[in-house]
Coordinates of C-alpha atoms and ligand atoms in Angstrom, one line a residue:
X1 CA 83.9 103.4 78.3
X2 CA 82.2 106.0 76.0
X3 CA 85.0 108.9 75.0
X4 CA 83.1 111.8 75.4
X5 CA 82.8 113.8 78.8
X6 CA 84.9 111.5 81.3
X7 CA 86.3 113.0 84.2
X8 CA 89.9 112.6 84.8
X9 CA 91.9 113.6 88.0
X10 CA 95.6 114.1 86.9
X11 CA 98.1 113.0 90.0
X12 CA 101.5 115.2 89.7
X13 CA 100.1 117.5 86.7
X14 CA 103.2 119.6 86.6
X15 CA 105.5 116.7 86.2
X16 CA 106.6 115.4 82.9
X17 CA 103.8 113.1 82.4
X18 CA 101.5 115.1 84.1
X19 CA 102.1 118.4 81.4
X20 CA 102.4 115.4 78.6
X21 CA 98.5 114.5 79.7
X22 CA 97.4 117.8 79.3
X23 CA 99.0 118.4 76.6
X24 CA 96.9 115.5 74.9
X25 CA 93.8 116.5 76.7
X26 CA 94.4 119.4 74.4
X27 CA 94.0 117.4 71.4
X28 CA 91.2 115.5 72.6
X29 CA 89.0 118.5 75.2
X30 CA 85.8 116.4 75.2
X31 CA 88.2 114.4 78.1
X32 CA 87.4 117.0 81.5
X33 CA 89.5 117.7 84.1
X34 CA 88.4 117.0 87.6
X35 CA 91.2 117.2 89.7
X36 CA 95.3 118.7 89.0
X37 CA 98.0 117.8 91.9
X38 CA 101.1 119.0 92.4
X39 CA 103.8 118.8 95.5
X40 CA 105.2 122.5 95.8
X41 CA 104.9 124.4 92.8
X42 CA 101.7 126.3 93.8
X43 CA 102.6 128.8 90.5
X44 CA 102.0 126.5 87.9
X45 CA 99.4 124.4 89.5
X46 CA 97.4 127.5 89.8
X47 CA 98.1 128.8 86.1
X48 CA 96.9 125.0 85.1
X49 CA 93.5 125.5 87.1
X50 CA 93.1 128.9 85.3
X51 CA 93.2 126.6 82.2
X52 CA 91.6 123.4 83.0
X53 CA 89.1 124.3 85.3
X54 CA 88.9 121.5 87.6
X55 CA 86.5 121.0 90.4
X56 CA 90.2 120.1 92.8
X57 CA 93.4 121.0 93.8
X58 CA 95.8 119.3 95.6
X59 CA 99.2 121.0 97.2
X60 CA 101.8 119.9 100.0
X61 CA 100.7 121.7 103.0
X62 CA 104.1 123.8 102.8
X63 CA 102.5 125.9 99.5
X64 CA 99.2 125.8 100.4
X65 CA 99.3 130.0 101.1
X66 CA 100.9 130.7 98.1
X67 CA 97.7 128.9 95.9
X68 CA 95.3 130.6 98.4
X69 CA 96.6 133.8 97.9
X70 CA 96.1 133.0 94.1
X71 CA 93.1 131.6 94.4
X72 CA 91.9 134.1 96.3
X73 CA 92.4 137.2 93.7
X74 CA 91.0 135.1 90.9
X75 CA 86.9 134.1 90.2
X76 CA 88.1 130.5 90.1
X77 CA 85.7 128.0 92.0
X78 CA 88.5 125.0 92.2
X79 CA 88.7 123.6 95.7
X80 CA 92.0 123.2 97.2
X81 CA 92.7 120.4 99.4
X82 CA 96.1 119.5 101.2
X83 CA 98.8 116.5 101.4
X84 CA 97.4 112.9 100.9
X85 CA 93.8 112.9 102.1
X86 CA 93.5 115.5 99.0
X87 CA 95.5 113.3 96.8
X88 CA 93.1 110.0 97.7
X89 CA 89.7 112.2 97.7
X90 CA 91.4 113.2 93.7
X91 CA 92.0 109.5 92.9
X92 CA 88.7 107.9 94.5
X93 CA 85.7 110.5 94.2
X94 CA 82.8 108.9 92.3
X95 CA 82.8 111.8 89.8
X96 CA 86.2 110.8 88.4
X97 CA 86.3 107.9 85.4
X98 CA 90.3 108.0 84.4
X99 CA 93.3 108.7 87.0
X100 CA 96.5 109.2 85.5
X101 CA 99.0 108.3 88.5
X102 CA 101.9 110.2 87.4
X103 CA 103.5 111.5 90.8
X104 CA 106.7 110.3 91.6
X105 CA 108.4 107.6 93.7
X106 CA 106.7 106.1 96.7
X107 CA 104.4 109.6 97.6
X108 CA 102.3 108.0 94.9
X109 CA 101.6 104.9 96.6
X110 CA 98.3 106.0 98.6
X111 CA 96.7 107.4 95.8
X112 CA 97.3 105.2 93.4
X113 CA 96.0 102.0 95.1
X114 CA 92.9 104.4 96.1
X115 CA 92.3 104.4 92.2
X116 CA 93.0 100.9 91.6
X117 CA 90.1 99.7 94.7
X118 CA 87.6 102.3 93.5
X119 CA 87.2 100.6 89.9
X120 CA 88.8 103.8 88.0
X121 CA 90.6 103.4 85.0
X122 CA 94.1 103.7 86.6
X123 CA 97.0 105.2 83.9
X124 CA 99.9 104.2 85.7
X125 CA 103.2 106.3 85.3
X126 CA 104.0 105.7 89.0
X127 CA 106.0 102.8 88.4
X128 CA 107.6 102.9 92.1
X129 CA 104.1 102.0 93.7
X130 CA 103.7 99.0 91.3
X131 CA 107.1 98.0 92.3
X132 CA 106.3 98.2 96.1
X133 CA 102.7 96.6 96.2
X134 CA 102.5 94.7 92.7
X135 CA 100.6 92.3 93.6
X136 CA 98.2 93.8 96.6
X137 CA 97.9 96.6 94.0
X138 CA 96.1 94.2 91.1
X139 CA 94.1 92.6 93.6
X140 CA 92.9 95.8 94.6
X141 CA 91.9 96.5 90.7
X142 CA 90.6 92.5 90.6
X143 CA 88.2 93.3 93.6
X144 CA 86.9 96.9 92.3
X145 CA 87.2 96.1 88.2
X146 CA 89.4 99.1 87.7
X147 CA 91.2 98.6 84.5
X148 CA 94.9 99.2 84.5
X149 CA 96.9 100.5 81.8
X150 CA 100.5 100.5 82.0
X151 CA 101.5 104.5 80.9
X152 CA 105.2 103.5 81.1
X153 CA 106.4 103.2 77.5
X154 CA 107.7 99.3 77.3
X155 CA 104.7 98.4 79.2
X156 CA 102.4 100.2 77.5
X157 CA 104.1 98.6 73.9
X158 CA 103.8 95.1 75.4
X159 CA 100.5 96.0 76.5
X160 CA 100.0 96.9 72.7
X161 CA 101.4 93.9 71.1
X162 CA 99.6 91.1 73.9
X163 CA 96.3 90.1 72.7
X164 CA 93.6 92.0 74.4
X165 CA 91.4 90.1 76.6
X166 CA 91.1 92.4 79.3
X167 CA 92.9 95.4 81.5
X168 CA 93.0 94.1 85.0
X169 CA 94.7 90.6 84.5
X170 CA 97.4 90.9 81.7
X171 CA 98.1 87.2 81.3
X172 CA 101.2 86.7 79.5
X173 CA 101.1 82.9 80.1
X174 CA 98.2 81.4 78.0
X175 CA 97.9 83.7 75.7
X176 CA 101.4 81.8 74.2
X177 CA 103.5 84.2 74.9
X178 CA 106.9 83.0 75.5
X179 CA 109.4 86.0 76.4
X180 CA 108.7 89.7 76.9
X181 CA 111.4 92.1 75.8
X182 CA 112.2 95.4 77.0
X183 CA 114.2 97.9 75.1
X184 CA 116.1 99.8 77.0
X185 CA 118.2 103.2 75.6
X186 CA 120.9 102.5 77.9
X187 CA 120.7 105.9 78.8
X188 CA 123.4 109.0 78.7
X189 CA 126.5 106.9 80.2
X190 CA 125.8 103.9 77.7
X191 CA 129.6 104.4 76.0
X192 CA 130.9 106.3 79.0
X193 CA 134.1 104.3 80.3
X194 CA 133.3 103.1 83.7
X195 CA 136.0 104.6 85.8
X196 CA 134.7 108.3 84.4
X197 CA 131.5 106.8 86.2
X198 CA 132.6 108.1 89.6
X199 CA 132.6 111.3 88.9
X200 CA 129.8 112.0 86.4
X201 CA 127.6 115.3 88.0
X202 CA 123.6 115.3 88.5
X203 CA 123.5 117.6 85.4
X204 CA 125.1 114.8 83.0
X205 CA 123.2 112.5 84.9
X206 CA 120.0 113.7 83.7
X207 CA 120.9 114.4 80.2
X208 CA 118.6 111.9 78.8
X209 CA 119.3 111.0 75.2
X210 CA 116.3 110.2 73.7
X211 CA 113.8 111.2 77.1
X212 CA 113.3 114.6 78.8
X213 CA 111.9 113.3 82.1
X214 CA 112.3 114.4 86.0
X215 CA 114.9 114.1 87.9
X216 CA 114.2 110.9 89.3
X217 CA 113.7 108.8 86.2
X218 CA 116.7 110.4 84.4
X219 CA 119.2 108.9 87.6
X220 CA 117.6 105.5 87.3
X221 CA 117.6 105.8 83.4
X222 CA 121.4 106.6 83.8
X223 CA 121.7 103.7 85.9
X224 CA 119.6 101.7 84.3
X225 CA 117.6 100.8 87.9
X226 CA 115.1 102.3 85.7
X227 CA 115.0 99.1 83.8
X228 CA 115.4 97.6 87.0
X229 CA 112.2 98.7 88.5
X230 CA 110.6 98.3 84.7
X231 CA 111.7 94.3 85.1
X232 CA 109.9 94.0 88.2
X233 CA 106.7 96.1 86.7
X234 CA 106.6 93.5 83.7
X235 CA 106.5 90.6 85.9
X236 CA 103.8 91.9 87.6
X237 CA 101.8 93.3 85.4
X238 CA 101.6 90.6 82.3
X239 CA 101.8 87.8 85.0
X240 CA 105.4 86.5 83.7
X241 CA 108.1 85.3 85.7
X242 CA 111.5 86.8 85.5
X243 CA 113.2 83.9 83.6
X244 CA 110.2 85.6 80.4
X245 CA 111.5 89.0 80.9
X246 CA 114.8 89.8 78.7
X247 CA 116.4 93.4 78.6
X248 CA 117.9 94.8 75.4
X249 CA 119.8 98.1 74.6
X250 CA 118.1 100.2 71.7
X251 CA 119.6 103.2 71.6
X252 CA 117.5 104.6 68.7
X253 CA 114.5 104.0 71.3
X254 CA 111.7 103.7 68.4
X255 CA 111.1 100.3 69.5
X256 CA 109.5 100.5 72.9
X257 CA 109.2 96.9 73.4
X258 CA 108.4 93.1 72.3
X259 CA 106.6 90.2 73.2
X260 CA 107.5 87.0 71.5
X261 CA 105.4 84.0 70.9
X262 CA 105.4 80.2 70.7
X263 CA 105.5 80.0 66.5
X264 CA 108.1 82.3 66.2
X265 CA 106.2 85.6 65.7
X266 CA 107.8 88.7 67.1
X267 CA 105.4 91.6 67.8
X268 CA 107.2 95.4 68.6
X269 CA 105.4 98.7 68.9
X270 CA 107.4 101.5 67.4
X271 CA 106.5 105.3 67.4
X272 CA 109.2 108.3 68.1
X273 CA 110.4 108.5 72.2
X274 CA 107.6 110.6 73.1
X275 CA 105.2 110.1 76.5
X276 CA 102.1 111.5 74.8
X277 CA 101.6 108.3 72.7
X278 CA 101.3 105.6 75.3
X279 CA 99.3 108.6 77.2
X280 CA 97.0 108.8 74.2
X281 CA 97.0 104.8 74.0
X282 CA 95.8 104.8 77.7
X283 CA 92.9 107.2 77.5
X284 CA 91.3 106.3 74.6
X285 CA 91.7 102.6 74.6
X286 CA 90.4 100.2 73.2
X287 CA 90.1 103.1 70.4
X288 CA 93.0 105.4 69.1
X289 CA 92.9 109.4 69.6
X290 CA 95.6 112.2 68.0
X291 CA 98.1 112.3 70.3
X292 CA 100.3 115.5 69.1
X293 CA 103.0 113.5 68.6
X294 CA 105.2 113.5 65.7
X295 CA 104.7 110.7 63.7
X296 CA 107.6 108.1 62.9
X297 CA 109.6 108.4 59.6
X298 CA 111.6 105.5 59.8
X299 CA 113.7 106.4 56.4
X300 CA 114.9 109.0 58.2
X301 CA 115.9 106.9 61.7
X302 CA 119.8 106.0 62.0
X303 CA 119.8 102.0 62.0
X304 CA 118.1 100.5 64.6
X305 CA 120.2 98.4 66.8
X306 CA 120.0 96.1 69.5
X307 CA 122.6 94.8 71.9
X308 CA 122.7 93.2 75.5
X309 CA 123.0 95.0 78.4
X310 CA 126.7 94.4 80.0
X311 CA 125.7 93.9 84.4
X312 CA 129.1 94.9 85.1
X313 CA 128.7 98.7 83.7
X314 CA 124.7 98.5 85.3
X315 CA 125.1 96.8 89.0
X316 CA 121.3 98.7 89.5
X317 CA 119.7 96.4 86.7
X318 CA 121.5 93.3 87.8
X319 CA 119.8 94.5 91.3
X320 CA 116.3 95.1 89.8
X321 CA 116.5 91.4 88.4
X322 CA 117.8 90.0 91.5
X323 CA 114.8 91.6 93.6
X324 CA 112.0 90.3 91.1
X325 CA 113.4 87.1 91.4
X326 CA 112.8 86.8 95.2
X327 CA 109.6 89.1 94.8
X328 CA 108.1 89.3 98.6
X329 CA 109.5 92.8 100.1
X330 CA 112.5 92.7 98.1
X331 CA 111.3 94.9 95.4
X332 CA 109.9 97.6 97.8
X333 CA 113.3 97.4 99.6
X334 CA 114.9 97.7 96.5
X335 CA 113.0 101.2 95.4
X336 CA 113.0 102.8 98.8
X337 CA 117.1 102.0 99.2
X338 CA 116.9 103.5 95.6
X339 CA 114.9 106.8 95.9
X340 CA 117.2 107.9 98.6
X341 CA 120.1 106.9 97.5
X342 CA 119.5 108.6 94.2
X343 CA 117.9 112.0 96.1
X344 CA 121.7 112.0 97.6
X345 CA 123.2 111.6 95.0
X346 CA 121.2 114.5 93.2
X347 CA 122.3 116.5 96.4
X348 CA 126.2 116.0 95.9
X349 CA 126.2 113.7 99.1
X350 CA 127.4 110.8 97.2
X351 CA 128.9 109.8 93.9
X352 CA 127.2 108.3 91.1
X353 CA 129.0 105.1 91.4
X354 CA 127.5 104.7 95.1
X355 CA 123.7 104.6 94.4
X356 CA 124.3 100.8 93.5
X357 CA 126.1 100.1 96.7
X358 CA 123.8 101.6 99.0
X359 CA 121.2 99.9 97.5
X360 CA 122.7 96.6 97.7
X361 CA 124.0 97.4 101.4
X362 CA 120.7 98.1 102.3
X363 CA 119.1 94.9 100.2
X364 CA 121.9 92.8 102.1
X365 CA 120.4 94.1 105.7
X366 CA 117.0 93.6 105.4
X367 CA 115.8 90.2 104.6
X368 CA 112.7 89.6 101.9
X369 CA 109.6 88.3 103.2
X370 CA 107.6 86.2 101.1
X371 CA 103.9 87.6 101.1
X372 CA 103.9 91.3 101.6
X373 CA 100.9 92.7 103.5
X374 CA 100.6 96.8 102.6
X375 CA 101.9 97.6 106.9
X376 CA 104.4 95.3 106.4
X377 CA 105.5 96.9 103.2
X378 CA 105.2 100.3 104.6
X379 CA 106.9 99.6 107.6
X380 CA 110.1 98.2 105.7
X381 CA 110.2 100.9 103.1
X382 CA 110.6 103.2 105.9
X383 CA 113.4 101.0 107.6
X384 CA 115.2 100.8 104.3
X385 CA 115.0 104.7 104.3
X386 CA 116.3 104.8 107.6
X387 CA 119.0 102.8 106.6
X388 CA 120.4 104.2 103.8
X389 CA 120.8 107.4 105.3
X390 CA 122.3 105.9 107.7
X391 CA 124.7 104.0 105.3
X392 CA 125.0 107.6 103.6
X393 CA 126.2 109.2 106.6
X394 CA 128.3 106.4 107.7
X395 CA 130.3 105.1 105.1
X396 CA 128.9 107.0 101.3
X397 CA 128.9 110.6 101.8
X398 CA 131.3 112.5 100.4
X399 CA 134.0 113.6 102.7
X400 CA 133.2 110.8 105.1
X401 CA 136.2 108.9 106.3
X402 CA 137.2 105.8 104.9
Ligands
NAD1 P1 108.4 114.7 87.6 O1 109.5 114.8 88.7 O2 108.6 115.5 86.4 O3 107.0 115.0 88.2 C1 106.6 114.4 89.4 C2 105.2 115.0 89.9 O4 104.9 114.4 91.1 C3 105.1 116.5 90.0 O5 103.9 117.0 89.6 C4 105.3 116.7 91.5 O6 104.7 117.9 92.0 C5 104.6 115.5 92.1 N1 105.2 115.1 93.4 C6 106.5 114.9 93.6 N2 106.7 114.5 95.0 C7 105.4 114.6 95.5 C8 104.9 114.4 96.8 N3 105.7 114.1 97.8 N4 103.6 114.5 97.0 C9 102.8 114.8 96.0 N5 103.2 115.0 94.7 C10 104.5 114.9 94.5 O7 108.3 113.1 87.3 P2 108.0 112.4 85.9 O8 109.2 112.3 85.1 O9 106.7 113.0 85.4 O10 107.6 110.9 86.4 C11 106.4 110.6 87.1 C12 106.3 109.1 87.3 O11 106.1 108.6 86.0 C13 107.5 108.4 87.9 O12 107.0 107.3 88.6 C14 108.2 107.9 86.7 O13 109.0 106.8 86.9 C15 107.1 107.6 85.7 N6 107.5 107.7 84.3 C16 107.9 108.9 83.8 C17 108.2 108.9 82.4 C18 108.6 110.3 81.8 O14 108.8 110.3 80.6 N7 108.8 111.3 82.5 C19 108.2 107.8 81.6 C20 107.7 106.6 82.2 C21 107.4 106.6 83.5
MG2 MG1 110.0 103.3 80.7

């Protein structure tokens, strides 16, 4: 892939990630934009067309009028289009080279397989769609030669530090690796003591540490189901089993994660807690481009320390590892009991120290099945939904009796 002139489509541009892309687009303008999406916030969707330019937009049907109206009293020439049709038209036109799939949770899931069976390079941030299709998802990319490139920081490290053969098949295996390691910051509750657990608010909740982030990603960093769902996204994607994958806390979070090998070697990629490098890493690869970041002084880092996770204080990563062992539907289970568990929680329906019950209520009812076609995996993600709020309104919610 020449670097000059590729067309990009940018799925959930005013997210975290999303901003974090065009931020290094701005470092790097000979990258184009071709498409921006966004769910509801037709405002800053607009003012990034009125920068970027792109030939789409994408909006929830809901704020639709509020873009038109915009649109409208501006001499722009973008072309809105609504809801997920838009979003897989962004991900799959034949204009569009790169798609970074940075929407959250399982609204990504459409578009982001569209980019993986049209042969696009696919950045994926959208860990949750990984999670529920993993392997339908790299057969998709097999079939079409898209070239996957993990966005999420460990993965993208490992992805760094593996020797590089090729995008679509990551093999861990016989390339002599022997054990991946994740670093994980253990997020804001890492010291809390666990009874104070039950009554931690959203707002402590997503005080990241190291990470700002969304919503979402904060809870499950908090939780650690973030490294839950980043377990099952390594197996997966470097073609490891679980018993390969080991989790540390890092707290520092310079180290972004390791791969060891057969002779003993260790390899880690370090750079400061900032999304725009593996974004960088992902766009340009297999060359290097400026990212924006800062770059990493490590005489001035605090000692960098590694510990093991304790299960006890983080029941959602003890859940994460339980559902990539079984693999089948148990990982999508696992995420959809999660995102609505964690949407309550974010809501004041239920207590912090719930999300791991629900989720393991839920995981209890619905039993895995082996080899996950994408109507089976749909129609259980929505049963597991239906469940937990269910569960929620049953025996979670705040206020409900005992
Ligand atoms: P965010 O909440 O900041 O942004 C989400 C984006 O998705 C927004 O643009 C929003 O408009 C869009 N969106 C939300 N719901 C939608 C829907 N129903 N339909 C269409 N679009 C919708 O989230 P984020 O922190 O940028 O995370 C995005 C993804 O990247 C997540 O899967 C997350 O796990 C992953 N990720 C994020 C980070 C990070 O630093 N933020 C790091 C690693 C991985
Ligand atoms: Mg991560």
């Amino acid at each position: 892939m020449t670097q000059s002139n590729l067309q990009i489509s940018i799925l959930g541009s005013t997210g975290s990630v999303g901003v974090n892309t065009l931020n290094v687009i701005d470092e790097n303008p000979a990258y184009k934009v071709f498409a921006l999406t966004a769910h509801r916030n037709a405002q800053l969707l607009f003012e990034q067309c009125q920068k970027y330019r792109p030939k789409l937009a994408v909006l929830s049907e809901e704020a639709a009028p509020e873009f038109n109206a915009l649109l409208h009293e501006s001499n722009l020439d973008t072309k809105l289009l609504i809801g997920k049709a838009g979003l897989v038209e962004a991900a799959s036109n034949a204009t569009v080279d790169i798609v970074m799939a940075a929407i959250v949770g399982a609204a990504g899931l459409e578009s982001t397989l569209a980019a993986a069976s049209n042969g696009k390079r696919l950045l994926l941030a959208n860990k949750e769609s990984l999670v529920m299709t993993g392997d339908l998802l790299k057969q998709a990319a097999r079939e079409s030669g898209a070239e996957i490139l993990p966005i999420d920081s460990e993965h993208n490290a490992i992805f760094q530090c593996l020797p590089q053969r090729s995008t679509s098949v990551h093999t861990g295996a016989s390339a002599g690796v022997e054990k991946i390691v994740l670093t994980a910051s253990g997020g804001p509750f890492l010291n809390t003591p666990i009874e104070q657990l039950e009554s931690v608010t959203p707002e402590q909740a997503c005080l990241h540490p190291k990470w700002s982030m969304g919503r979402k990603i904060s809870v499950d960093s908090a939780t650690m189901m973030n490294k839950g769902l980043e377990f099952i996204e390594a197996c997966y994607l470097f073609d490891v089993e679980p018993s390969q994958v080991d989790v540390l806390i890092h707290p520092q979070s310079i180290v972004h994660s390791m791969v060891h090998y057969k002779d003993g070697s260790v390899l880690a990629q370090m750079a400061n807690p900032d999304m725009r490098v593996p974004i960088a890493y992902g766009l340009a690869w297999p060359e290097r481009i400026e990212s924006g970041a800062a770059k990493l002084d490590l005489t001035a880092e605090e000692p960098l320390q590694f510990s093991k996770p304790d299960l006890s204080r983080f029941p959602c990563l003890r859940l994460g590892i339980e559902a990539a062992r079984e693999r089948g539907t148990a990982p999508a289970v696992l995420n959809a009991a999660n995102e609505v568990a964690v949407e309550a929680f974010l809501q004041g329906e239920v207590g912090f120290a719930e999300i791991p019950s629900i989720i393991e209520a839920v995981r209890a009812q619905i039993p895995c099945e082996p080899a996950p076609s994408l109507a089976i995996i749909q129609e259980l993600d929505q049963q597991a939904r239906r469940l937990s709020k269910e569960l929620i309104l049953k025996d979670f919610c705040r206020g409900a009796s005992a």
